PDB file of C-alpha atoms in Angstrom:
ATOM      1  CA  MET A   1     -18.595  -0.122   1.896  1.00  0.00           C
ATOM      2  CA  GLU A   2     -19.917   3.261   0.637  1.00  0.00           C
ATOM      3  CA  SER A   3     -20.150   6.742   2.726  1.00  0.00           C
ATOM      4  CA  ALA A   4     -23.255   8.273   2.341  1.00  0.00           C
ATOM      5  CA  PRO A   5     -22.147  11.461   0.640  1.00  0.00           C
ATOM      6  CA  ALA A   6     -21.037   9.391  -1.816  1.00  0.00           C
ATOM      7  CA  ALA A   7     -24.141   7.716  -2.390  1.00  0.00           C
ATOM      8  CA  GLU A   8     -25.954  10.807  -2.618  1.00  0.00           C
ATOM      9  CA  ARG A   9     -23.608  11.934  -5.109  1.00  0.00           C
ATOM     10  CA  GLU A  10     -24.800   8.738  -6.943  1.00  0.00           C
ATOM     11  CA  ALA A  11     -28.529   9.838  -6.289  1.00  0.00           C
ATOM     12  CA  ALA A  12     -28.220  13.413  -7.389  1.00  0.00           C
ATOM     13  CA  PRO A  13     -27.352  13.487 -11.134  1.00  0.00           C
ATOM     14  CA  ALA A  14     -30.677  11.068 -11.401  1.00  0.00           C
ATOM     15  CA  THR A  15     -32.836  14.193 -10.246  1.00  0.00           C
ATOM     16  CA  ALA A  16     -30.282  16.934 -11.994  1.00  0.00           C
ATOM     17  CA  GLY A  17     -31.441  16.313 -15.558  1.00  0.00           C
ATOM     18  CA  PRO A  18     -30.198  14.026 -18.108  1.00  0.00           C
ATOM     19  CA  GLY A  19     -27.928  16.667 -19.764  1.00  0.00           C
ATOM     20  CA  LYS A  20     -26.082  17.227 -16.129  1.00  0.00           C
ATOM     21  CA  ALA A  21     -25.982  13.706 -15.349  1.00  0.00           C
ATOM     22  CA  ASP A  22     -24.142  12.930 -18.558  1.00  0.00           C
ATOM     23  CA  ARG A  23     -21.676  15.240 -18.029  1.00  0.00           C
ATOM     24  CA  TRP A  24     -20.828  14.254 -14.591  1.00  0.00           C
ATOM     25  CA  ASN A  25     -21.443  10.628 -14.971  1.00  0.00           C
ATOM     26  CA  ASP A  26     -18.033   9.917 -16.439  1.00  0.00           C
ATOM     27  CA  PRO A  27     -16.780   6.623 -15.527  1.00  0.00           C
ATOM     28  CA  ARG A  28     -12.890   7.900 -16.203  1.00  0.00           C
ATOM     29  CA  LEU A  29     -13.627  10.162 -12.920  1.00  0.00           C
ATOM     30  CA  PRO A  30     -12.949   8.806  -9.840  1.00  0.00           C
ATOM     31  CA  TRP A  31     -15.984  10.373  -8.229  1.00  0.00           C
ATOM     32  CA  ALA A  32     -19.499   9.425  -9.439  1.00  0.00           C
ATOM     33  CA  GLY A  33     -21.676  12.980  -9.634  1.00  0.00           C
ATOM     34  CA  LYS A  34     -20.708  16.228  -9.349  1.00  0.00           C
ATOM     35  CA  PRO A  35     -17.194  16.469  -7.488  1.00  0.00           C
ATOM     36  CA  ARG A  36     -17.117  18.296  -4.186  1.00  0.00           C
ATOM     37  CA  ALA A  37     -14.208  20.710  -2.905  1.00  0.00           C
ATOM     38  CA  ALA A  38     -12.841  17.617  -1.257  1.00  0.00           C
ATOM     39  CA  ASP A  39     -12.768  15.606  -4.157  1.00  0.00           C
ATOM     40  CA  ILE A  40     -11.285  18.210  -6.554  1.00  0.00           C
ATOM     41  CA  LEU A  41      -8.443  18.516  -3.669  1.00  0.00           C
ATOM     42  CA  CYS A  42      -7.684  15.073  -3.521  1.00  0.00           C
ATOM     43  CA  TRP A  43      -7.361  14.825  -7.319  1.00  0.00           C
ATOM     44  CA  LEU A  44      -4.986  17.901  -7.528  1.00  0.00           C
ATOM     45  CA  GLY A  45      -2.974  16.400  -4.647  1.00  0.00           C
ATOM     46  CA  ILE A  46      -2.502  13.092  -6.525  1.00  0.00           C
ATOM     47  CA  VAL A  47      -1.638  14.946  -9.939  1.00  0.00           C
ATOM     48  CA  PHE A  48       0.756  17.308  -7.992  1.00  0.00           C
ATOM     49  CA  SER A  49       2.404  14.132  -6.770  1.00  0.00           C
ATOM     50  CA  GLY A  50       2.895  12.594 -10.167  1.00  0.00           C
ATOM     51  CA  LEU A  51       4.113  16.318 -11.751  1.00  0.00           C
ATOM     52  CA  PHE A  52       6.675  16.334  -8.721  1.00  0.00           C
ATOM     53  CA  TYR A  53       8.126  12.570  -9.973  1.00  0.00           C
ATOM     54  CA  TRP A  54       8.941  14.037 -13.228  1.00  0.00           C
ATOM     55  CA  VAL A  55      10.080  17.428 -12.290  1.00  0.00           C
ATOM     56  CA  LEU A  56      12.251  16.202  -9.917  1.00  0.00           C
ATOM     57  CA  LEU A  57      13.868  13.242 -11.920  1.00  0.00           C
ATOM     58  CA  PRO A  58      17.064  15.362 -13.307  1.00  0.00           C
ATOM     59  CA  TRP A  59      18.069  16.196  -9.726  1.00  0.00           C
ATOM     60  CA  ARG A  60      17.348  12.754  -8.570  1.00  0.00           C
ATOM     61  CA  LEU A  61      20.078  11.500  -9.701  1.00  0.00           C
ATOM     62  CA  SER A  62      22.346  14.298  -9.427  1.00  0.00           C
ATOM     63  CA  LEU A  63      22.245  14.945  -5.600  1.00  0.00           C
ATOM     64  CA  VAL A  64      22.986  11.043  -5.025  1.00  0.00           C
ATOM     65  CA  GLY A  65      26.609  11.755  -5.111  1.00  0.00           C
ATOM     66  CA  THR A  66      26.832  15.208  -4.049  1.00  0.00           C
ATOM     67  CA  HIS A  67      24.094  15.933  -1.600  1.00  0.00           C
ATOM     68  CA  PRO A  68      22.322  12.201  -1.015  1.00  0.00           C
ATOM     69  CA  VAL A  69      20.081  13.745   2.371  1.00  0.00           C
ATOM     70  CA  VAL A  70      18.708  16.432   0.109  1.00  0.00           C
ATOM     71  CA  ALA A  71      17.784  13.751  -2.055  1.00  0.00           C
ATOM     72  CA  GLU A  72      16.178  11.561   0.686  1.00  0.00           C
ATOM     73  CA  LEU A  73      13.949  14.652   1.786  1.00  0.00           C
ATOM     74  CA  LEU A  74      12.641  15.424  -2.007  1.00  0.00           C
ATOM     75  CA  ASN A  75      12.017  11.731  -2.889  1.00  0.00           C
ATOM     76  CA  GLY A  76      13.332   9.123  -0.308  1.00  0.00           C
ATOM     77  CA  SER A  77      14.635   7.129  -3.126  1.00  0.00           C
ATOM     78  CA  THR A  78      16.388   3.862  -2.401  1.00  0.00           C
ATOM     79  CA  GLU A  79      19.767   5.080  -3.974  1.00  0.00           C
ATOM     80  CA  SER A  80      19.525   8.335  -2.099  1.00  0.00           C
ATOM     81  CA  ILE A  81      19.283   6.397   1.588  1.00  0.00           C
ATOM     82  CA  ILE A  82      21.750   4.011   0.499  1.00  0.00           C
ATOM     83  CA  SER A  83      24.014   6.909  -0.540  1.00  0.00           C
ATOM     84  CA  ALA A  84      23.608   8.717   2.637  1.00  0.00           C
ATOM     85  CA  ALA A  85      24.392   5.919   4.595  1.00  0.00           C
ATOM     86  CA  ALA A  86      27.534   5.068   2.869  1.00  0.00           C
ATOM     87  CA  PHE A  87      28.397   9.027   3.179  1.00  0.00           C
ATOM     88  CA  ALA A  88      27.693   8.686   6.663  1.00  0.00           C
ATOM     89  CA  ARG A  89      30.303   5.553   7.055  1.00  0.00           C
ATOM     90  CA  ALA A  90      32.572   7.747   4.802  1.00  0.00           C
ATOM     91  CA  GLY A  91      32.441  10.718   8.031  1.00  0.00           C
ATOM     92  CA  HIS A  92      30.408  12.238   6.436  1.00  0.00           C
ATOM     93  CA  GLY A  93      26.787  12.851   8.526  1.00  0.00           C
ATOM     94  CA  THR A  94      25.496  10.390  10.893  1.00  0.00           C
ATOM     95  CA  LEU A  95      23.026   6.985  10.298  1.00  0.00           C
ATOM     96  CA  ALA A  96      20.371   8.802  12.682  1.00  0.00           C
ATOM     97  CA  VAL A  97      20.021  11.750  10.164  1.00  0.00           C
ATOM     98  CA  VAL A  98      20.040   9.457   7.302  1.00  0.00           C
ATOM     99  CA  LEU A  99      17.306   7.775   8.999  1.00  0.00           C
ATOM    100  CA  LEU A 100      14.860  10.938   9.925  1.00  0.00           C
ATOM    101  CA  ALA A 101      15.468  12.226   6.892  1.00  0.00           C
ATOM    102  CA  ALA A 102      13.759   9.306   4.818  1.00  0.00           C
ATOM    103  CA  ILE A 103      10.716   9.559   6.705  1.00  0.00           C
ATOM    104  CA  PRO A 104       9.453  12.943   5.237  1.00  0.00           C
ATOM    105  CA  GLY A 105      10.712  11.612   1.556  1.00  0.00           C
ATOM    106  CA  LEU A 106       8.835   7.785   1.461  1.00  0.00           C
ATOM    107  CA  MET A 107       5.793   9.432   3.157  1.00  0.00           C
ATOM    108  CA  LYS A 108       5.170  12.842   1.993  1.00  0.00           C
ATOM    109  CA  PHE A 109       2.202  11.964  -0.552  1.00  0.00           C
ATOM    110  CA  ASP A 110       1.247   8.735   1.126  1.00  0.00           C
ATOM    111  CA  VAL A 111      -1.867  10.561   2.686  1.00  0.00           C
ATOM    112  CA  LEU A 112      -3.132  11.527  -0.339  1.00  0.00           C
ATOM    113  CA  PHE A 113      -3.658   8.326  -1.634  1.00  0.00           C
ATOM    114  CA  TRP A 114      -5.417   7.106   1.960  1.00  0.00           C
ATOM    115  CA  TRP A 115      -7.993  10.004   1.246  1.00  0.00           C
ATOM    116  CA  ALA A 116      -8.278   8.931  -2.446  1.00  0.00           C
ATOM    117  CA  GLY A 117      -9.794   5.497  -0.882  1.00  0.00           C
ATOM    118  CA  ARG A 118     -11.727   7.515   2.114  1.00  0.00           C
ATOM    119  CA  LEU A 119     -13.688   9.848  -0.722  1.00  0.00           C
ATOM    120  CA  TRP A 120     -14.065   7.069  -3.727  1.00  0.00           C
ATOM    121  CA  GLY A 121     -13.681   3.771  -2.684  1.00  0.00           C
ATOM    122  CA  GLU A 122     -13.750   1.092  -5.084  1.00  0.00           C
ATOM    123  CA  ARG A 123     -14.269   2.941  -7.604  1.00  0.00           C
ATOM    124  CA  PHE A 124     -10.839   4.452  -7.885  1.00  0.00           C
ATOM    125  CA  ILE A 125      -9.053   1.328  -6.722  1.00  0.00           C
ATOM    126  CA  ILE A 126     -10.668  -0.711  -9.598  1.00  0.00           C
ATOM    127  CA  ALA A 127      -8.902   2.068 -11.633  1.00  0.00           C
ATOM    128  CA  MET A 128      -5.797   2.150 -10.392  1.00  0.00           C
ATOM    129  CA  PRO A 129      -3.094   0.660 -12.606  1.00  0.00           C
ATOM    130  CA  GLY A 130      -2.052  -3.267 -11.278  1.00  0.00           C
ATOM    131  CA  SER A 131      -4.762  -2.970  -8.960  1.00  0.00           C
ATOM    132  CA  ARG A 132      -7.125  -5.416 -10.875  1.00  0.00           C
ATOM    133  CA  ARG A 133      -5.710  -8.419  -9.171  1.00  0.00           C
ATOM    134  CA  VAL A 134      -6.198  -7.066  -6.060  1.00  0.00           C
ATOM    135  CA  ALA A 135      -9.624  -5.599  -6.267  1.00  0.00           C
ATOM    136  CA  LYS A 136     -10.307  -9.141  -6.505  1.00  0.00           C
ATOM    137  CA  HIS A 137     -10.228  -9.644  -2.958  1.00  0.00           C
ATOM    138  CA  LEU A 138     -12.070  -6.629  -1.598  1.00  0.00           C
ATOM    139  CA  ALA A 139     -14.696  -8.501  -0.071  1.00  0.00           C
ATOM    140  CA  ARG A 140     -11.824 -10.456   1.904  1.00  0.00           C
ATOM    141  CA  VAL A 141     -10.023  -7.251   3.047  1.00  0.00           C
ATOM    142  CA  GLN A 142     -13.494  -6.213   4.343  1.00  0.00           C
ATOM    143  CA  ARG A 143     -14.029  -9.304   6.396  1.00  0.00           C
ATOM    144  CA  ALA A 144     -10.322  -9.441   7.756  1.00  0.00           C
ATOM    145  CA  GLY A 145     -10.335  -5.332   8.823  1.00  0.00           C
ATOM    146  CA  ARG A 146      -7.440  -4.632  10.969  1.00  0.00           C
ATOM    147  CA  LYS A 147      -5.704  -8.544  10.567  1.00  0.00           C
ATOM    148  CA  PHE A 148      -5.202  -7.308   7.157  1.00  0.00           C
ATOM    149  CA  THR A 149      -5.029  -3.724   6.983  1.00  0.00           C
ATOM    150  CA  TRP A 150      -2.345  -3.087   9.906  1.00  0.00           C
ATOM    151  CA  PRO A 151       0.053  -5.569   8.408  1.00  0.00           C
ATOM    152  CA  ALA A 152      -0.351  -4.583   4.920  1.00  0.00           C
ATOM    153  CA  VAL A 153       0.150  -0.649   5.747  1.00  0.00           C
ATOM    154  CA  VAL A 154       3.652  -1.658   7.580  1.00  0.00           C
ATOM    155  CA  ALA A 155       4.958  -3.987   4.975  1.00  0.00           C
ATOM    156  CA  SER A 156       4.152  -2.192   2.035  1.00  0.00           C
ATOM    157  CA  TYR A 157       7.137  -0.616   1.177  1.00  0.00           C
ATOM    158  CA  PHE A 158       8.367  -4.398   1.121  1.00  0.00           C
ATOM    159  CA  LEU A 159       5.831  -5.819  -1.226  1.00  0.00           C
ATOM    160  CA  PRO A 160       6.203  -5.895  -5.215  1.00  0.00           C
ATOM    161  CA  ILE A 161       3.010  -3.874  -5.830  1.00  0.00           C
ATOM    162  CA  PRO A 162       2.599  -0.580  -5.822  1.00  0.00           C
ATOM    163  CA  SER A 163       2.007   1.218  -2.514  1.00  0.00           C
ATOM    164  CA  ALA A 164      -0.320   3.399  -3.883  1.00  0.00           C
ATOM    165  CA  ILE A 165      -2.984   0.574  -3.943  1.00  0.00           C
ATOM    166  CA  ILE A 166      -2.533  -0.395  -0.604  1.00  0.00           C
ATOM    167  CA  TYR A 167      -2.998   3.054   0.932  1.00  0.00           C
ATOM    168  CA  VAL A 168      -6.202   3.581  -1.106  1.00  0.00           C
ATOM    169  CA  ILE A 169      -7.675   0.269  -0.008  1.00  0.00           C
ATOM    170  CA  VAL A 170      -7.265   1.094   3.810  1.00  0.00           C
ATOM    171  CA  GLY A 171      -8.702   4.306   3.544  1.00  0.00           C
ATOM    172  CA  TRP A 172     -11.344   2.565   1.778  1.00  0.00           C
ATOM    173  CA  ALA A 173     -11.813   0.214   4.919  1.00  0.00           C
ATOM    174  CA  ARG A 174     -12.038   2.948   7.122  1.00  0.00           C
ATOM    175  CA  MET A 175      -8.369   3.114   9.071  1.00  0.00           C
ATOM    176  CA  ARG A 176      -8.420   6.357  10.907  1.00  0.00           C
ATOM    177  CA  LEU A 177      -5.810   8.491   9.703  1.00  0.00           C
ATOM    178  CA  VAL A 178      -4.083   8.718  13.053  1.00  0.00           C
ATOM    179  CA  THR A 179      -3.314   4.936  12.831  1.00  0.00           C
ATOM    180  CA  PHE A 180      -2.536   5.155   9.009  1.00  0.00           C
ATOM    181  CA  LEU A 181       0.231   7.512   9.771  1.00  0.00           C
ATOM    182  CA  ILE A 182       1.549   5.781  12.737  1.00  0.00           C
ATOM    183  CA  LEU A 183       2.251   2.515  10.725  1.00  0.00           C
ATOM    184  CA  ASP A 184       3.270   4.209   7.601  1.00  0.00           C
ATOM    185  CA  MET A 185       6.157   6.017   9.692  1.00  0.00           C
ATOM    186  CA  ILE A 186       6.950   2.206  10.956  1.00  0.00           C
ATOM    187  CA  GLY A 187       7.224   0.781   7.725  1.00  0.00           C
ATOM    188  CA  ALA A 188       9.253   3.655   6.295  1.00  0.00           C
ATOM    189  CA  LEU A 189      11.512   3.078   9.190  1.00  0.00           C
ATOM    190  CA  LEU A 190      12.024  -0.441   8.620  1.00  0.00           C
ATOM    191  CA  TRP A 191      12.479   0.047   4.965  1.00  0.00           C
ATOM    192  CA  ALA A 192      14.576   3.102   5.392  1.00  0.00           C
ATOM    193  CA  GLY A 193      17.084   0.830   8.061  1.00  0.00           C
ATOM    194  CA  LEU A 194      17.121  -1.761   5.991  1.00  0.00           C
ATOM    195  CA  LEU A 195      18.540   0.182   2.636  1.00  0.00           C
ATOM    196  CA  ALA A 196      20.554   2.262   5.419  1.00  0.00           C
ATOM    197  CA  GLY A 197      22.558  -0.966   6.860  1.00  0.00           C
ATOM    198  CA  LEU A 198      23.245  -1.864   3.057  1.00  0.00           C
ATOM    199  CA  GLY A 199      24.778   1.366   2.067  1.00  0.00           C
ATOM    200  CA  TYR A 200      26.673   1.383   5.434  1.00  0.00           C
ATOM    201  CA  ALA A 201      27.900  -2.056   4.812  1.00  0.00           C
ATOM    202  CA  LEU A 202      28.692  -1.024   1.474  1.00  0.00           C
ATOM    203  CA  GLY A 203      30.580   2.406   2.502  1.00  0.00           C
ATOM    204  CA  HIS A 204      33.572   3.594   0.055  1.00  0.00           C
ATOM    205  CA  HIS A 205      32.156   1.444  -2.966  1.00  0.00           C
ATOM    206  CA  ALA A 206      28.635   2.803  -2.694  1.00  0.00           C
ATOM    207  CA  VAL A 207      30.054   6.562  -2.521  1.00  0.00           C
ATOM    208  CA  VAL A 208      32.163   6.100  -5.659  1.00  0.00           C
ATOM    209  CA  ALA A 209      29.071   4.685  -7.028  1.00  0.00           C
ATOM    210  CA  ALA A 210      26.636   7.559  -6.048  1.00  0.00           C
ATOM    211  CA  LYS A 211      29.468   9.955  -7.783  1.00  0.00           C
ATOM    212  CA  LEU A 212      29.467   8.527 -10.905  1.00  0.00           C
ATOM    213  CA  ILE A 213      25.995   8.240 -11.383  1.00  0.00           C
ATOM    214  CA  SER A 214      25.757  11.824 -10.260  1.00  0.00           C
ATOM    215  CA  HIS A 215      28.377  12.743 -12.697  1.00  0.00           C
ATOM    216  CA  TYR A 216      26.456  10.963 -15.567  1.00  0.00           C
ATOM    217  CA  SER A 217      23.169  11.909 -14.287  1.00  0.00           C
ATOM    218  CA  TRP A 218      21.521  13.489 -17.389  1.00  0.00           C
ATOM    219  CA  TRP A 219      22.588  10.379 -19.357  1.00  0.00           C
ATOM    220  CA  PHE A 220      20.868   8.510 -16.596  1.00  0.00           C
ATOM    221  CA  THR A 221      17.786  10.436 -16.634  1.00  0.00           C
ATOM    222  CA  ILE A 222      17.152  10.129 -20.319  1.00  0.00           C
ATOM    223  CA  GLY A 223      17.636   6.366 -20.491  1.00  0.00           C
ATOM    224  CA  ILE A 224      14.852   6.167 -17.560  1.00  0.00           C
ATOM    225  CA  VAL A 225      12.359   8.539 -19.435  1.00  0.00           C
ATOM    226  CA  ALA A 226      12.956   6.239 -22.401  1.00  0.00           C
ATOM    227  CA  LEU A 227      12.329   3.188 -21.059  1.00  0.00           C
ATOM    228  CA  THR A 228       9.212   4.511 -19.120  1.00  0.00           C
ATOM    229  CA  VAL A 229       7.848   5.739 -22.506  1.00  0.00           C
ATOM    230  CA  LEU A 230       8.753   2.299 -23.857  1.00  0.00           C
ATOM    231  CA  PHE A 231       6.874   0.597 -21.329  1.00  0.00           C
ATOM    232  CA  THR A 232       3.846   2.865 -21.537  1.00  0.00           C
ATOM    233  CA  LEU A 233       3.391   2.393 -24.867  1.00  0.00           C
ATOM    234  CA  ARG A 234       3.585  -1.497 -24.790  1.00  0.00           C
ATOM    235  CA  SER A 235       1.070  -1.497 -22.032  1.00  0.00           C
ATOM    236  CA  GLN A 236      -1.071   0.911 -23.850  1.00  0.00           C
ATOM    237  CA  ARG A 237      -0.964  -1.560 -27.007  1.00  0.00           C
ATOM    238  CA  ARG A 238      -1.366  -4.635 -25.103  1.00  0.00           C
ATOM    239  CA  MET A 239      -4.935  -2.946 -23.265  1.00  0.00           C
ATOM    240  CA  THR A 240      -6.055  -2.032 -26.894  1.00  0.00           C
ATOM    241  CA  ALA A 241      -5.421  -5.724 -27.758  1.00  0.00           C
ATOM    242  CA  ALA A 242      -7.209  -7.142 -25.223  1.00  0.00           C
ATOM    243  CA  ALA A 243     -10.267  -4.868 -25.478  1.00  0.00           C
ATOM    244  CA  ALA A 244     -10.384  -5.382 -29.200  1.00  0.00           C
ATOM    245  CA  ALA A 245     -10.444  -9.241 -29.188  1.00  0.00           C
ATOM    246  CA  PRO A 246     -13.925  -9.498 -27.326  1.00  0.00           C
ATOM    247  CA  ALA A 247     -15.505  -7.346 -30.173  1.00  0.00           C
ATOM    248  CA  ASP A 248     -13.207  -9.265 -32.823  1.00  0.00           C
ATOM    249  CA  GLN A 249     -14.260 -12.846 -31.555  1.00  0.00           C
ATOM    250  CA  ASP A 250     -18.456 -11.159 -31.461  1.00  0.00           C
ATOM    251  CA  HIS A 251     -17.840 -10.323 -35.218  1.00  0.00           C
ATOM    252  CA  ASP A 252     -16.337 -13.715 -35.900  1.00  0.00           C
ATOM    253  CA  ALA A 253     -19.372 -15.557 -34.066  1.00  0.00           C
ATOM    254  CA  ALA A 254     -21.772 -13.337 -35.962  1.00  0.00           C
ATOM    255  CA  ALA A 255     -20.185 -14.393 -39.071  1.00  0.00           C
ATOM    256  CA  ASP A 256     -20.156 -17.658 -38.878  1.00  0.00           C
ATOM    257  CA  GLY A 257     -23.809 -17.565 -37.641  1.00  0.00           C
ATOM    258  CA  ALA A 258     -24.679 -15.816 -40.935  1.00  0.00           C
ATOM    259  CA  GLU A 259     -22.693 -18.724 -42.990  1.00  0.00           C
ATOM    260  CA  ALA A 260     -24.429 -21.483 -41.298  1.00  0.00           C
ATOM    261  CA  VAL A 261     -28.101 -19.824 -42.060  1.00  0.00           C
ATOM    262  CA  ARG A 262     -26.935 -19.529 -45.724  1.00  0.00           C
ATOM    263  CA  ALA A 263     -25.655 -23.178 -45.645  1.00  0.00           C
ATOM    264  CA  ALA A 264     -28.541 -24.814 -44.255  1.00  0.00           C
ATOM    265  CA  PRO A 265     -30.764 -26.090 -46.465  1.00  0.00           C
ATOM    266  CA  ARG A 266     -34.036 -24.999 -47.252  1.00  0.00           C
ATOM    267  CA  THR A 267     -37.331 -27.022 -46.949  1.00  0.00           C
ATOM    268  CA  PRO A 268     -39.916 -26.290 -49.370  1.00  0.00           C
ATOM    269  CA  GLY A 269     -42.465 -23.584 -48.329  1.00  0.00           C
TER     270      GLY A 269
END
């Protein structure tokens, strides 16, 4: 499923000359051909969402034990919702405030990925980390339509895959923005309600744990960054090894072929 503007952008470089076509036809870019203003804006928004996560990381844990509702508004993290509900049970705030604060924190960048799916479709889905297996089932998604996309958005917070992948897919599947926002809000409320119930049940114990995390927040942050860098390096090494394996197999096959030719008996001419 591809929109007419995307098809026009793919055809445009062919008539613009080989130099311009080579410059814009980069497989690392999510769009095909020369980018439009919408492409650039959406891409900058996604980049900003990643930077926002890393810039906020030092304060993410420090706010959990001091201002958990503020932490909810900023990032909607699991620990902030649990902590805010535990503080509510201790008399600091209400569950209604906890649930309302979680909605913008959880949903703040979701529409960007819906928009990306709308703009770039399968090209961007395949390029996203962790979406290789999901990309194999795009034809089924297209056939199922709202029977798949509607429940998928609501359940995206509970699934063991990045929610962004689902939002890109439903955008590619032409889900309307209003429908997406309503379903996303329902899923966010269900997820926040589950976490808030857990925090409220834990009560004082969760408050003590949150304050301890805030006290040692910088050490926790350093540990998270170190683990992220470690897993990223391991993932890159595996990808490099996987990419090099076919080349090595081709080289070995060529060497075996050459050896077989040399070893074959020669018939007199």
